[in-house]
mmCIF file of C-alpha atoms in Angstrom:
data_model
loop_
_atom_site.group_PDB
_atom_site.id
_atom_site.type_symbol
_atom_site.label_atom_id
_atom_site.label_comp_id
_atom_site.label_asym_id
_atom_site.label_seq_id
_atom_site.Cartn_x
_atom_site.Cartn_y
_atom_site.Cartn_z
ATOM 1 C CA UNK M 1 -27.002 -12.026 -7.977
ATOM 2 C CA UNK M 2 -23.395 -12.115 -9.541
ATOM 3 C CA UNK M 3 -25.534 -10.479 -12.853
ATOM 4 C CA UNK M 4 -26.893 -7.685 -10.811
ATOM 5 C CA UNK M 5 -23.615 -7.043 -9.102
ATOM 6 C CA UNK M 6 -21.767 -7.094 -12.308
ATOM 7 C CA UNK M 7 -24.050 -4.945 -14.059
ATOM 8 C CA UNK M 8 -24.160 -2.422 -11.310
ATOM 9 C CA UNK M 9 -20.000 -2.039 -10.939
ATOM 10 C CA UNK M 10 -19.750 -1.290 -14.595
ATOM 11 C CA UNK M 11 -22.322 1.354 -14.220
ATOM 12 C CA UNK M 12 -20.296 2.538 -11.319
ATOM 13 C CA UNK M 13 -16.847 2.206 -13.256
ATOM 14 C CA UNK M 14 -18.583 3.981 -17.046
ATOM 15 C CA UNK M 15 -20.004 7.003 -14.317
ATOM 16 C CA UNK M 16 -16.740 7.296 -12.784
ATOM 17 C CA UNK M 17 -13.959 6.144 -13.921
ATOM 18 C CA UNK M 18 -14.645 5.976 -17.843
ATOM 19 C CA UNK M 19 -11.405 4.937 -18.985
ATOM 20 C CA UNK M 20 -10.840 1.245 -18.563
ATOM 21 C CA UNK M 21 -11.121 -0.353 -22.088
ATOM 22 C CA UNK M 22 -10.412 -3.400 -23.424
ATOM 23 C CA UNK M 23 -6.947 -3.565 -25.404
ATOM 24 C CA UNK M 24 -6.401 0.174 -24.984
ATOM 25 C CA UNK M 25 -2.703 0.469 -25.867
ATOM 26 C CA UNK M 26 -2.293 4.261 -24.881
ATOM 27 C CA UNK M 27 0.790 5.548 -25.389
ATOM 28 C CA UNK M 28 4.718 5.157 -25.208
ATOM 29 C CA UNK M 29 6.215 7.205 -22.035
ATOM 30 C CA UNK M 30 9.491 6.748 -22.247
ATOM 31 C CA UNK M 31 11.766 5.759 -25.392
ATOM 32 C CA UNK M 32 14.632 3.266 -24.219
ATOM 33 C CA UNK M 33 17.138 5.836 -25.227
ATOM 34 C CA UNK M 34 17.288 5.213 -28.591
ATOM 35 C CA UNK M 35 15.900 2.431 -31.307
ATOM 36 C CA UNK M 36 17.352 -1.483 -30.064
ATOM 37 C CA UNK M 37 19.180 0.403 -27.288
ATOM 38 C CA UNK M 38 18.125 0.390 -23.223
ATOM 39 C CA UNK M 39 15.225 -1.698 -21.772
ATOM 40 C CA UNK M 40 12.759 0.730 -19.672
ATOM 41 C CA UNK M 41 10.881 -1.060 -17.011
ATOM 42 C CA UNK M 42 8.647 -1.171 -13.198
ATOM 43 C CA UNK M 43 7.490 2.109 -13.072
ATOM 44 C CA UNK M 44 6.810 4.170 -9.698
ATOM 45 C CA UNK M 45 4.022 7.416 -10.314
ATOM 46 C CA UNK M 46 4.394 9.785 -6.971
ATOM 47 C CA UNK M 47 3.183 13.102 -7.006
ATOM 48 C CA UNK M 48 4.764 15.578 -4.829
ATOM 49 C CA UNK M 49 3.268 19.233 -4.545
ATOM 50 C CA UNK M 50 2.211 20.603 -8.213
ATOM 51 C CA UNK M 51 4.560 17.509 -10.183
ATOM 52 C CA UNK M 52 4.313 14.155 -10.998
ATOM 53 C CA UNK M 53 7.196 12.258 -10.795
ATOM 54 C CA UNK M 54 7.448 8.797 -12.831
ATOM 55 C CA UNK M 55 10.385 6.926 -11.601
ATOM 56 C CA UNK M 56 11.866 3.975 -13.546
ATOM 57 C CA UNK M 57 14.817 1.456 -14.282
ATOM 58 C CA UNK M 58 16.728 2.121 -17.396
ATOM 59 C CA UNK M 59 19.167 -1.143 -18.336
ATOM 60 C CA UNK M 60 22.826 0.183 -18.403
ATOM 61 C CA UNK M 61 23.510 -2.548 -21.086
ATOM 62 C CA UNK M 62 21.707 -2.614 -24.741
ATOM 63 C CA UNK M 63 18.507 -5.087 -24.537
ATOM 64 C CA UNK M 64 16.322 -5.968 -26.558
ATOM 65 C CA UNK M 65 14.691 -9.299 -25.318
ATOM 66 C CA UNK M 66 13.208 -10.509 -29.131
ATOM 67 C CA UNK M 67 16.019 -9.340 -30.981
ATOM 68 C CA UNK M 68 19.315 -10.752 -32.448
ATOM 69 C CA UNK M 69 21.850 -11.446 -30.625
ATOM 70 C CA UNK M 70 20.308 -11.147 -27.401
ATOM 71 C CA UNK M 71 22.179 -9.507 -24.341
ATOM 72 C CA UNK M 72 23.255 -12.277 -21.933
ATOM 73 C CA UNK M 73 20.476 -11.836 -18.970
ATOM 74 C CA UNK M 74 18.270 -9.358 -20.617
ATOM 75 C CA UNK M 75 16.096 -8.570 -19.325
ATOM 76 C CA UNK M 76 15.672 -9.957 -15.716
ATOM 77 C CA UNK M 77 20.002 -10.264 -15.012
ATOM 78 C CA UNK M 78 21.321 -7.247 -15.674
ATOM 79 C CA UNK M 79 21.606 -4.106 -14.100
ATOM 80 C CA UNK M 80 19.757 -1.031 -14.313
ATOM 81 C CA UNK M 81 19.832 2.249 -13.358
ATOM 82 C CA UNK M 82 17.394 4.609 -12.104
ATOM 83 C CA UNK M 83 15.596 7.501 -14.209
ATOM 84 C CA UNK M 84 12.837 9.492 -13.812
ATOM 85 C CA UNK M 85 10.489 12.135 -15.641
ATOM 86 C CA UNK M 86 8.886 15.234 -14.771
ATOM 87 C CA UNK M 87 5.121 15.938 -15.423
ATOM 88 C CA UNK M 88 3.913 19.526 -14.190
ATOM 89 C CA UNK M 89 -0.181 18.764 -15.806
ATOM 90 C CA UNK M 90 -0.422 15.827 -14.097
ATOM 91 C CA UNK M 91 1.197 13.256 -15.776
ATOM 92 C CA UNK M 92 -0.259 14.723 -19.431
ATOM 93 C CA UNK M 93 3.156 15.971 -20.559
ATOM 94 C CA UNK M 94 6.446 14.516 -19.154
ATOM 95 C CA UNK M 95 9.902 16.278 -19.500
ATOM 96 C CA UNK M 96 12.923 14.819 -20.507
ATOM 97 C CA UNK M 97 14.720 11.324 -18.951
ATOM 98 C CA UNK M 98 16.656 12.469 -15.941
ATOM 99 C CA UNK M 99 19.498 10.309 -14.081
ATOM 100 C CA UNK M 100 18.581 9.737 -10.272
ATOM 101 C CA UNK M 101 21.373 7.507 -9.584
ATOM 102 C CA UNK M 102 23.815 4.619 -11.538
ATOM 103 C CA UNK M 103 23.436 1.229 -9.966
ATOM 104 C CA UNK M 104 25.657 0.599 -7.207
ATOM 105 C CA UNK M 105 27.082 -2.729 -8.833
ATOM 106 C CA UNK M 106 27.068 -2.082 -12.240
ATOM 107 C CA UNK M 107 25.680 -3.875 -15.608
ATOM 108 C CA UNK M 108 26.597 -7.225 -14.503
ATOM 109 C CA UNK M 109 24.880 -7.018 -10.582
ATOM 110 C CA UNK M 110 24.689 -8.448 -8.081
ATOM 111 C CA UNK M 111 22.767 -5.361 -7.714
ATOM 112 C CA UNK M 112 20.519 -5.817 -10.645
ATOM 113 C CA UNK M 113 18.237 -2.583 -9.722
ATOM 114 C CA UNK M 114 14.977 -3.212 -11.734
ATOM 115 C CA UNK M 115 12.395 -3.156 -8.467
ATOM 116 C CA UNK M 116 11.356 0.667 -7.869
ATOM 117 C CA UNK M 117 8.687 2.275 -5.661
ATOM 118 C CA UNK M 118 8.322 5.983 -4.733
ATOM 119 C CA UNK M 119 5.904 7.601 -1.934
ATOM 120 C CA UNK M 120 5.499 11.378 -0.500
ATOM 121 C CA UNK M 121 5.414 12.668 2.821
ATOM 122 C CA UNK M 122 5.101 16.205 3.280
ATOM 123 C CA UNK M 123 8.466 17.268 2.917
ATOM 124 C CA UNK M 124 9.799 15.056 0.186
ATOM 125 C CA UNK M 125 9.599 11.807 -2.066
ATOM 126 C CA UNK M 126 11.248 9.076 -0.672
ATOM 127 C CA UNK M 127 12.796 6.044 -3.304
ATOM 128 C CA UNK M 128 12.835 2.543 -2.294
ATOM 129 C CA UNK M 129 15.131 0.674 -4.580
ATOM 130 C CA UNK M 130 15.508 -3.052 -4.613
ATOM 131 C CA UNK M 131 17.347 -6.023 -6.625
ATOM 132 C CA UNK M 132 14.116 -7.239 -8.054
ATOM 133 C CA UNK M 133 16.996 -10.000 -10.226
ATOM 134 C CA UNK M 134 17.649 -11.775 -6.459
ATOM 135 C CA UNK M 135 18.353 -11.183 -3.174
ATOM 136 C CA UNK M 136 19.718 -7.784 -1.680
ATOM 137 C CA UNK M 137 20.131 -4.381 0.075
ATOM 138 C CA UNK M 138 17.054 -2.138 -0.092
ATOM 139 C CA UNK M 139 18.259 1.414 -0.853
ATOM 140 C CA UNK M 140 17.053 4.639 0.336
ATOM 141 C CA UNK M 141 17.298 8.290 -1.600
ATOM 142 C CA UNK M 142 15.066 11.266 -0.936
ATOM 143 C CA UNK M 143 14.165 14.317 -2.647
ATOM 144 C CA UNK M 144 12.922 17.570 -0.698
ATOM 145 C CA UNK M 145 9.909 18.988 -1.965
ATOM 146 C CA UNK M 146 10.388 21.789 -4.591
ATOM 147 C CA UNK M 147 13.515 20.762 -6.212
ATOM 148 C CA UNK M 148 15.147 18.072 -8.247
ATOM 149 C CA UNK M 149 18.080 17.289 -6.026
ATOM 150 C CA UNK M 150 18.146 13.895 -5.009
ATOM 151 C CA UNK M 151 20.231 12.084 -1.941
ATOM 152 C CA UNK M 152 22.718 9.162 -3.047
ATOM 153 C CA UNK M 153 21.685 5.737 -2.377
ATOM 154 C CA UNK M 154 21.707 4.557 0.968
ATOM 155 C CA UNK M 155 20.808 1.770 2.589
ATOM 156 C CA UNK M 156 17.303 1.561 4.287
ATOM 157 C CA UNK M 157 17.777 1.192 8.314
ATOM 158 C CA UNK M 158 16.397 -1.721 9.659
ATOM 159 C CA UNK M 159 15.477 -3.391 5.901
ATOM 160 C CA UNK M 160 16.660 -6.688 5.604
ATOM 161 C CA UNK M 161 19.915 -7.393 3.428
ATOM 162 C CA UNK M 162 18.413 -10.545 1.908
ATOM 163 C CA UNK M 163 15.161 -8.447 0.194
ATOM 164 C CA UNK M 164 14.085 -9.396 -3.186
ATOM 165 C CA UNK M 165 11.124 -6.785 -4.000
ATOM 166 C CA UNK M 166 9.657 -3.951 -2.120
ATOM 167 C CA UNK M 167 7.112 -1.178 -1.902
ATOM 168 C CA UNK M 168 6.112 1.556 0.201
ATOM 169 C CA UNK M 169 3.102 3.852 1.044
ATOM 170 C CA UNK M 170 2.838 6.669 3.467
ATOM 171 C CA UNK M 171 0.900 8.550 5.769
ATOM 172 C CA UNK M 172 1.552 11.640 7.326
ATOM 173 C CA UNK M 173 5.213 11.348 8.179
ATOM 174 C CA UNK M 174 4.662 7.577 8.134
ATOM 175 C CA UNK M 175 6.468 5.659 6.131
ATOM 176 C CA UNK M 176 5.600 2.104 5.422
ATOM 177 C CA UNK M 177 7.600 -0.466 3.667
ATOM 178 C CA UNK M 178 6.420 -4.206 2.495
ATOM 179 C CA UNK M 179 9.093 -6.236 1.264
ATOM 180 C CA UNK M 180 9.437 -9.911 -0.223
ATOM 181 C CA UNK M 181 12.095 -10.902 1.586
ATOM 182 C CA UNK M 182 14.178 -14.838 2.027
ATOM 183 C CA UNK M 183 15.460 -15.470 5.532
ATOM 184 C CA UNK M 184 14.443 -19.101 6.522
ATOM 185 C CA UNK M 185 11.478 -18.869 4.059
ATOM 186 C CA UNK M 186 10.166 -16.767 1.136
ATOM 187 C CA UNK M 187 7.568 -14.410 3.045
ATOM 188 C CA UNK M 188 6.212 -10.966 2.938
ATOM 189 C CA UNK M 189 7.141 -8.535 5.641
ATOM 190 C CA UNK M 190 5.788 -5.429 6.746
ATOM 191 C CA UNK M 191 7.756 -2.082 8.515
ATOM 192 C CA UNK M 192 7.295 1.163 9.412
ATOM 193 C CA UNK M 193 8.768 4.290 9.670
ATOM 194 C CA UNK M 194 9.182 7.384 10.815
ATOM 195 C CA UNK M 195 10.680 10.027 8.339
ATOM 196 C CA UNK M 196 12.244 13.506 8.770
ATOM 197 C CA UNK M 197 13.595 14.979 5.048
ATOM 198 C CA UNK M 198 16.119 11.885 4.343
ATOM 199 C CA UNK M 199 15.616 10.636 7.977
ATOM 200 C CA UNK M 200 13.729 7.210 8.621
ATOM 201 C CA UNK M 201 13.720 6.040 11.899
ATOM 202 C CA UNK M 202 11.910 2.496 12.390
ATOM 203 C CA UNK M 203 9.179 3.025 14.663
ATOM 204 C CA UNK M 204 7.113 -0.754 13.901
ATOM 205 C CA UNK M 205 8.115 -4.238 12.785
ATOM 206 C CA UNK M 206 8.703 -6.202 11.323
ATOM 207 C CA UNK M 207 6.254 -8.141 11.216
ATOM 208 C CA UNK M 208 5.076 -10.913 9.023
ATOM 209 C CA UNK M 209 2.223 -11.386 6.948
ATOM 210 C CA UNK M 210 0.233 -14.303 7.864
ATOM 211 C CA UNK M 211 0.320 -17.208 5.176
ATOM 212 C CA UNK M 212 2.686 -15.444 2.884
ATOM 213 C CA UNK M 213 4.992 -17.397 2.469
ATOM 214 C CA UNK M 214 6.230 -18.361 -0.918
ATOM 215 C CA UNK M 215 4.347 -15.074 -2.227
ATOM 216 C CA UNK M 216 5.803 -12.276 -4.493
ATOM 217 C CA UNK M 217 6.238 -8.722 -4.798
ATOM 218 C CA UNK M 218 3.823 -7.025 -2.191
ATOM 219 C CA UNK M 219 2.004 -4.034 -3.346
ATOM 220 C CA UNK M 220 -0.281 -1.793 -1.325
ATOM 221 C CA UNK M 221 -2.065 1.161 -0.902
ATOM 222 C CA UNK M 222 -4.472 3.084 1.628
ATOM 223 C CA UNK M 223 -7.789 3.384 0.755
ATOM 224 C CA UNK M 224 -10.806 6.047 1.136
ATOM 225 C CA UNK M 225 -11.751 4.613 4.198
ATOM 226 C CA UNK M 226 -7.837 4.649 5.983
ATOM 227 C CA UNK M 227 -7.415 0.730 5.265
ATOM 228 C CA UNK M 228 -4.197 -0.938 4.004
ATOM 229 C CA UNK M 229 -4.668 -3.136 1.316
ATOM 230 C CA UNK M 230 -2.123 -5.432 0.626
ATOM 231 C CA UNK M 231 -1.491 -7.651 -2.304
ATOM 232 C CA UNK M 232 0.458 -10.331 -3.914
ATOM 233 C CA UNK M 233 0.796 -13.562 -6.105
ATOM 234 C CA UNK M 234 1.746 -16.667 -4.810
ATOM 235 C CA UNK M 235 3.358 -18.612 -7.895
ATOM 236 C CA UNK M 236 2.830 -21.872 -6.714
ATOM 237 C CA UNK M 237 -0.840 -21.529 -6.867
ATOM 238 C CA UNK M 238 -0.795 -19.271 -9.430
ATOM 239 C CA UNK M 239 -3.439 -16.576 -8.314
ATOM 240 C CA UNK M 240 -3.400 -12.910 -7.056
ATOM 241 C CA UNK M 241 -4.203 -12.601 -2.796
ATOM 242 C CA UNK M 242 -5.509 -9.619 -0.820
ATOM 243 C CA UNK M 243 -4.983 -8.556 2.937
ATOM 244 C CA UNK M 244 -6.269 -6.100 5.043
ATOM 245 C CA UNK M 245 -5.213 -4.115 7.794
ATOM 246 C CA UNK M 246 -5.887 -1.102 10.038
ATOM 247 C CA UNK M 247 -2.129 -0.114 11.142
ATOM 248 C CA UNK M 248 -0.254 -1.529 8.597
ATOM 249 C CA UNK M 249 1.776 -3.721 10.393
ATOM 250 C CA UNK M 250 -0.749 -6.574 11.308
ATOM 251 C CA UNK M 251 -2.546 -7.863 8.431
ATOM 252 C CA UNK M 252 -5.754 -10.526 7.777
ATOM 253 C CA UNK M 253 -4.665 -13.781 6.044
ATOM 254 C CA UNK M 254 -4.360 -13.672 2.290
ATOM 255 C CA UNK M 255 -7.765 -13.702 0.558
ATOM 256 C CA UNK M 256 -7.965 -15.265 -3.241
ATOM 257 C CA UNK M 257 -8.948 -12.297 -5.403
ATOM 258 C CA UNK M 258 -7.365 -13.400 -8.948
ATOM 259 C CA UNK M 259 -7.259 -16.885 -9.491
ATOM 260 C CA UNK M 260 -5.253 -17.551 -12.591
ATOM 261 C CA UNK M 261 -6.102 -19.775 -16.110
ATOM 262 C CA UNK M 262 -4.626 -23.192 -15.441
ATOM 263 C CA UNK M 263 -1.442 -23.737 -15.203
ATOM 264 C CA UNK M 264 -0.581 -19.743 -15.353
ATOM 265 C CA UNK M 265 0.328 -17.446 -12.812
ATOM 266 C CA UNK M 266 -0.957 -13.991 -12.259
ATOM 267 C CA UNK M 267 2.459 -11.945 -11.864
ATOM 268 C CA UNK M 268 3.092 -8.301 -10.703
ATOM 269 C CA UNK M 269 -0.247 -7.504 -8.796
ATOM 270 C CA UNK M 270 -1.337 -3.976 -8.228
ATOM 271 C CA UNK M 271 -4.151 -1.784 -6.709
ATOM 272 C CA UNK M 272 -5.843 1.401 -7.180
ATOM 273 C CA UNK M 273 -8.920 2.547 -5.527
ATOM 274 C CA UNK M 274 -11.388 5.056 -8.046
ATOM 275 C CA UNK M 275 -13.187 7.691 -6.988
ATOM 276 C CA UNK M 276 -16.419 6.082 -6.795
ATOM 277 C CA UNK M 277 -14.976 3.631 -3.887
ATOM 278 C CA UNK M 278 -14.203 0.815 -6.145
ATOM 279 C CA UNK M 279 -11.134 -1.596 -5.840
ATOM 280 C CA UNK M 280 -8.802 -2.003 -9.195
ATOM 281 C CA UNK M 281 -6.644 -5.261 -8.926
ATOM 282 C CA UNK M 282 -4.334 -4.877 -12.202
ATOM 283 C CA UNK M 283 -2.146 -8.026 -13.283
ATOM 284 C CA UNK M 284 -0.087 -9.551 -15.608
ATOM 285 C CA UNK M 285 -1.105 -13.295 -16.781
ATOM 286 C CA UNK M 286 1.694 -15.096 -18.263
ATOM 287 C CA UNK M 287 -0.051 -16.864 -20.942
ATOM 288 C CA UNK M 288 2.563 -19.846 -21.352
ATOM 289 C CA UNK M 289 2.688 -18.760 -25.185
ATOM 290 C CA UNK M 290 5.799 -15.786 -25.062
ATOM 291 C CA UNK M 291 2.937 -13.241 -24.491
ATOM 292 C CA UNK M 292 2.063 -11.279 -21.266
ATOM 293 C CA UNK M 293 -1.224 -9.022 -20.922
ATOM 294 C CA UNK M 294 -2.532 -7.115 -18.885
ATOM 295 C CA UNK M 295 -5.754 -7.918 -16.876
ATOM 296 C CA UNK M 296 -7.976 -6.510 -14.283
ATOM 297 C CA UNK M 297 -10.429 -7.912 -11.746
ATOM 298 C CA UNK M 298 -12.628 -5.278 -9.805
ATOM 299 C CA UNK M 299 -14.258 -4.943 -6.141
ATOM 300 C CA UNK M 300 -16.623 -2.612 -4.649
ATOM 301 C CA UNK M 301 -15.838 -4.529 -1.159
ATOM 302 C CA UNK M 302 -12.630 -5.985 -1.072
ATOM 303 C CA UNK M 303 -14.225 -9.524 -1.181
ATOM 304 C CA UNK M 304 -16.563 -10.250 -3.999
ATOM 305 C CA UNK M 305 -14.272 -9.994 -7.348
ATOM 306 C CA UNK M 306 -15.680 -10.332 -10.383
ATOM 307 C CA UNK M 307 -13.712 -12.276 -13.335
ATOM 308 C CA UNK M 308 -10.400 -11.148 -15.337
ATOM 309 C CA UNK M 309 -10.792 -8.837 -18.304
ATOM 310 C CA UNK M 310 -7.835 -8.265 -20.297
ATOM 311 C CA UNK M 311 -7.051 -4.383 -21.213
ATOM 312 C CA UNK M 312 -3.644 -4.861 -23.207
ATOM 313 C CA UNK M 313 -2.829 -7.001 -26.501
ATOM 314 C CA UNK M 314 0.194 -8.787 -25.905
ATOM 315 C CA UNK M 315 1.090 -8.948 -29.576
ATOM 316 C CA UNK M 316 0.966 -7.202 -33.003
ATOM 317 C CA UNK M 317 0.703 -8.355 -35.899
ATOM 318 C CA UNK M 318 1.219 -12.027 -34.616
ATOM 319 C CA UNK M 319 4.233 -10.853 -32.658
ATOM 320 C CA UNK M 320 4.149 -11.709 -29.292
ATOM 321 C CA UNK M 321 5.613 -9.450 -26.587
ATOM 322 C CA UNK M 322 5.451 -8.895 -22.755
ATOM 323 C CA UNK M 323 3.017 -6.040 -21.051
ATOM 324 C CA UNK M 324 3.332 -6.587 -17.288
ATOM 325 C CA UNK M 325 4.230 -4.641 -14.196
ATOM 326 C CA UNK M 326 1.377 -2.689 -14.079
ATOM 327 C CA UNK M 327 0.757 0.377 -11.901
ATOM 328 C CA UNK M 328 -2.449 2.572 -11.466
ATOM 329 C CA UNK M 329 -2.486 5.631 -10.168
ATOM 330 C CA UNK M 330 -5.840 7.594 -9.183
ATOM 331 C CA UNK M 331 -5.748 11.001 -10.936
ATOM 332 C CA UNK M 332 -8.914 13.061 -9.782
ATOM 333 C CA UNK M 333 -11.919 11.015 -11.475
ATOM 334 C CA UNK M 334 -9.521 9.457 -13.656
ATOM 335 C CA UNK M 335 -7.327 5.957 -12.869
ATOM 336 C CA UNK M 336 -4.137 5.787 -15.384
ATOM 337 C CA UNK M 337 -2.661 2.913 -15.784
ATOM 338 C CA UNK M 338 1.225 2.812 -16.228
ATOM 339 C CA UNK M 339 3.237 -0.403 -17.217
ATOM 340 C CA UNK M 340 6.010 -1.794 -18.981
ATOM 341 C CA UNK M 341 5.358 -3.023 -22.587
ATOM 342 C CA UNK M 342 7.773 -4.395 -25.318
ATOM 343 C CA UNK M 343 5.365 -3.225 -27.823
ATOM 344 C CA UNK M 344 7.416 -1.601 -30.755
ATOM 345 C CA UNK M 345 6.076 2.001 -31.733
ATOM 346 C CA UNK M 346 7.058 4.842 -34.089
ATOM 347 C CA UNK M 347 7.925 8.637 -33.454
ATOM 348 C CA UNK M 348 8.762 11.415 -35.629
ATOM 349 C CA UNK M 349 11.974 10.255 -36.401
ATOM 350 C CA UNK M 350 12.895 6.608 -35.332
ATOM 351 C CA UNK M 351 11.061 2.952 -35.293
ATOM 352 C CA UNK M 352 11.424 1.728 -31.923
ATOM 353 C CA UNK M 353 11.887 -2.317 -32.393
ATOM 354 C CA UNK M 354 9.444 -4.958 -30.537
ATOM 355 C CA UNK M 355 11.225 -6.561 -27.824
ATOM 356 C CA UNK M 356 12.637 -3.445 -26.233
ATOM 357 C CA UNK M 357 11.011 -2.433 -22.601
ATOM 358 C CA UNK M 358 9.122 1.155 -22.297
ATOM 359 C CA UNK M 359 6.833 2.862 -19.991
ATOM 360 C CA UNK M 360 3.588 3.096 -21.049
ATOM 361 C CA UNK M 361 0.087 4.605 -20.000
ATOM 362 C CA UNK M 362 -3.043 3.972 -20.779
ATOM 363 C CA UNK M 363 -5.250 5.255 -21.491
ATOM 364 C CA UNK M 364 -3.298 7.671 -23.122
ATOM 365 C CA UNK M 365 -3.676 11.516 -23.082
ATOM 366 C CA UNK M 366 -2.548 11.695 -27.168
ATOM 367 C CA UNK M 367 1.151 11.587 -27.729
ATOM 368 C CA UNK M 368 4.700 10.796 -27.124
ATOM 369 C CA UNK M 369 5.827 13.151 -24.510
ATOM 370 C CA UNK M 370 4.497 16.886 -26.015
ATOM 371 C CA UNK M 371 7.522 18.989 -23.585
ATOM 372 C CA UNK M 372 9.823 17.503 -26.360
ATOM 373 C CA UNK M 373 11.754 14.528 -28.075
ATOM 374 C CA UNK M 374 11.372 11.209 -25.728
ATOM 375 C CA UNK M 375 14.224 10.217 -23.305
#
């Protein structure tokens, strides 16, 4: 039966979603700023009317995390700020690297800025911005939809001050916010609220998610059907967990989906749901051996998974690196995947050094950013 099954969801994925290969490296989005200069990480893909917007955290200090000297804290303690780019053919071509907003603390925290996650409502992208380093203030900006002018940071109403990651989703003029959060425990916590431009009222929560604690870095999204799916990894046991729910708020216990190779853990869990109604749980496996790849498990019913195929390298030329935070984003029949690599690559001009952070997709639509040089 698990033959049949397995045989049947590639069908489904080759008919559908032809893209998902194994080691694809795609492409470089973003450049770092320079060769051995900024680290480029945790991506956020929202699109908003006829753009696509890819958020991301751009380290204020130098870092490169294989190079010599390192940068004290690079790259998980320091501080970053946030950047974005501009794709008007959805997400083919990306413009320039455009400031949002400097980090609150500066290079050296306690803000460290790195945790990003953008969603749309029908008048404007809204920018969840967390410590993702430790524990902090979740901040708030918003963009109306049909310009580039973006609110300063503010903190979210109602979030909790000791937050560590975050994401969001929306519906309607629902907002909904899932946050890993430390009060007397490490748990996952669920919100919701109501938005108007840069307005967010609460209107549910918080509530907890049942057996969550001592998980990380909740992702979601809502499927075909209306469903929320939640996800995260619970590093003590080392594998990737699903929920369910039908408001948002109240969710199913934590289902194993990802169970990791022994003695690993499955970081930065994300979801995407294809076209043809399949589930897409993207990870990063930390080998134990200075490489990260990333990996996929697939679903057509959020409860039979089948097992972990790697789509990224994690080295070159026996230099090992770190792809992780992974993000899919459904694009018509198409899911690209975004995520942060320290692969080194070469432009027209400039070798760009292993061991530096970028933002890359894959699989790739051919080049480094056609609109012009990368930023």
């Amino acid at each position: 039966m698990k033959v049949l099954f397995a045989a049947v969801l590639a069908a489904i994925v080759v008919l559908v979603s032809p893209t998902i290969a194994a080691a694809d490296v795609g492409q470089a989005r973003t450049s770092g700023n320079g060769p051995g200069q900024k680290y480029d990480r945790n991506s956020s893909v929202v699109t908003d009317g006829a753009a696509t917007y890819l958020f991301f955290a751009r380290s204020e200090l130098q870092c490169n995390r294989l190079g010599t000297p390192v940068t004290p804290g690079c790259p998980d303690n320091i501080g970053y700020d946030l950047y974005y780019k501009k794709s008007l053919d959805g997400g083919k071509d990306y413009g320039p690297a455009v400031l949002v907003a400097t980090n609150p603390t500066g290079p050296g925290g306690p803000f460290y800025g790195r945790t990003i996650s953008a969603t749309a409502t029908a008048d404007g992208v809204h920018i969840f911005w967390a410590n993702g380093g430790s524990v902090g203030p979740v901040y708030h900006i918003f963009k109306p939809t049909g310009g580039d002018a973006f609110t300063s940071p503010q903190v979210t109403p109602g979030a909790s001050p000791v937050t560590f990651n975050v994401w969001s989703v929306s519906r309607g003029q629902e907002v909904f916010l899932y946050s890993e959060e430390y009060t007397t425990g490490q748990e996952i916590t669920a919100r919701r609220y109501t938005a108007s431009g840069a307005t967010l009222t609460p209107a549910g929560g918080p509530t907890t998610v049942p057996n969550s604690q001592d998980a990380n870095i909740p992702k979601a999204i809502i499927d075909d059907s209306g469903t929320f799916r939640l996800t995260m990894v619970k590093p003590n046991q080392g594998g990737d967990y699903v929920a369910s729910s039908s408001d948002g708020l109240v969710f199913s216990p934590p289902t194993l989906a990802a169970p990791p190779e022994q003695g690993f853990i499955n970081w930065d869990p994300n979801l995407v749901q294809n076209a043809g109604g399949v589930y897409f749980l993207y990870f990063a496996p930390d080998h134990g051996d200075g490489t990260q790849k990333i990996a996929v498990t697939s679903s057509n019913d959020f409860v039979h998974w089948t097992a972990t195929r790697e789509v990224s390298p994690g080295q070159t030329g026996g230099v090992k690196y770190w792809d992780y935070w992974p993000e899919p984003v459904r694009r018509g029949n198409q899911v690209v995947l975004y995520y942060t690599s320290e692969r080194g690559f070469n432009d027209a001009s400039t070798s760009y050094p292993t061991g530096q952070g970028h933002i890359w997709t894959t699989p790739g639509f051919g080049g480094l950013d056609h609109l012009g040089p990368a930023g």
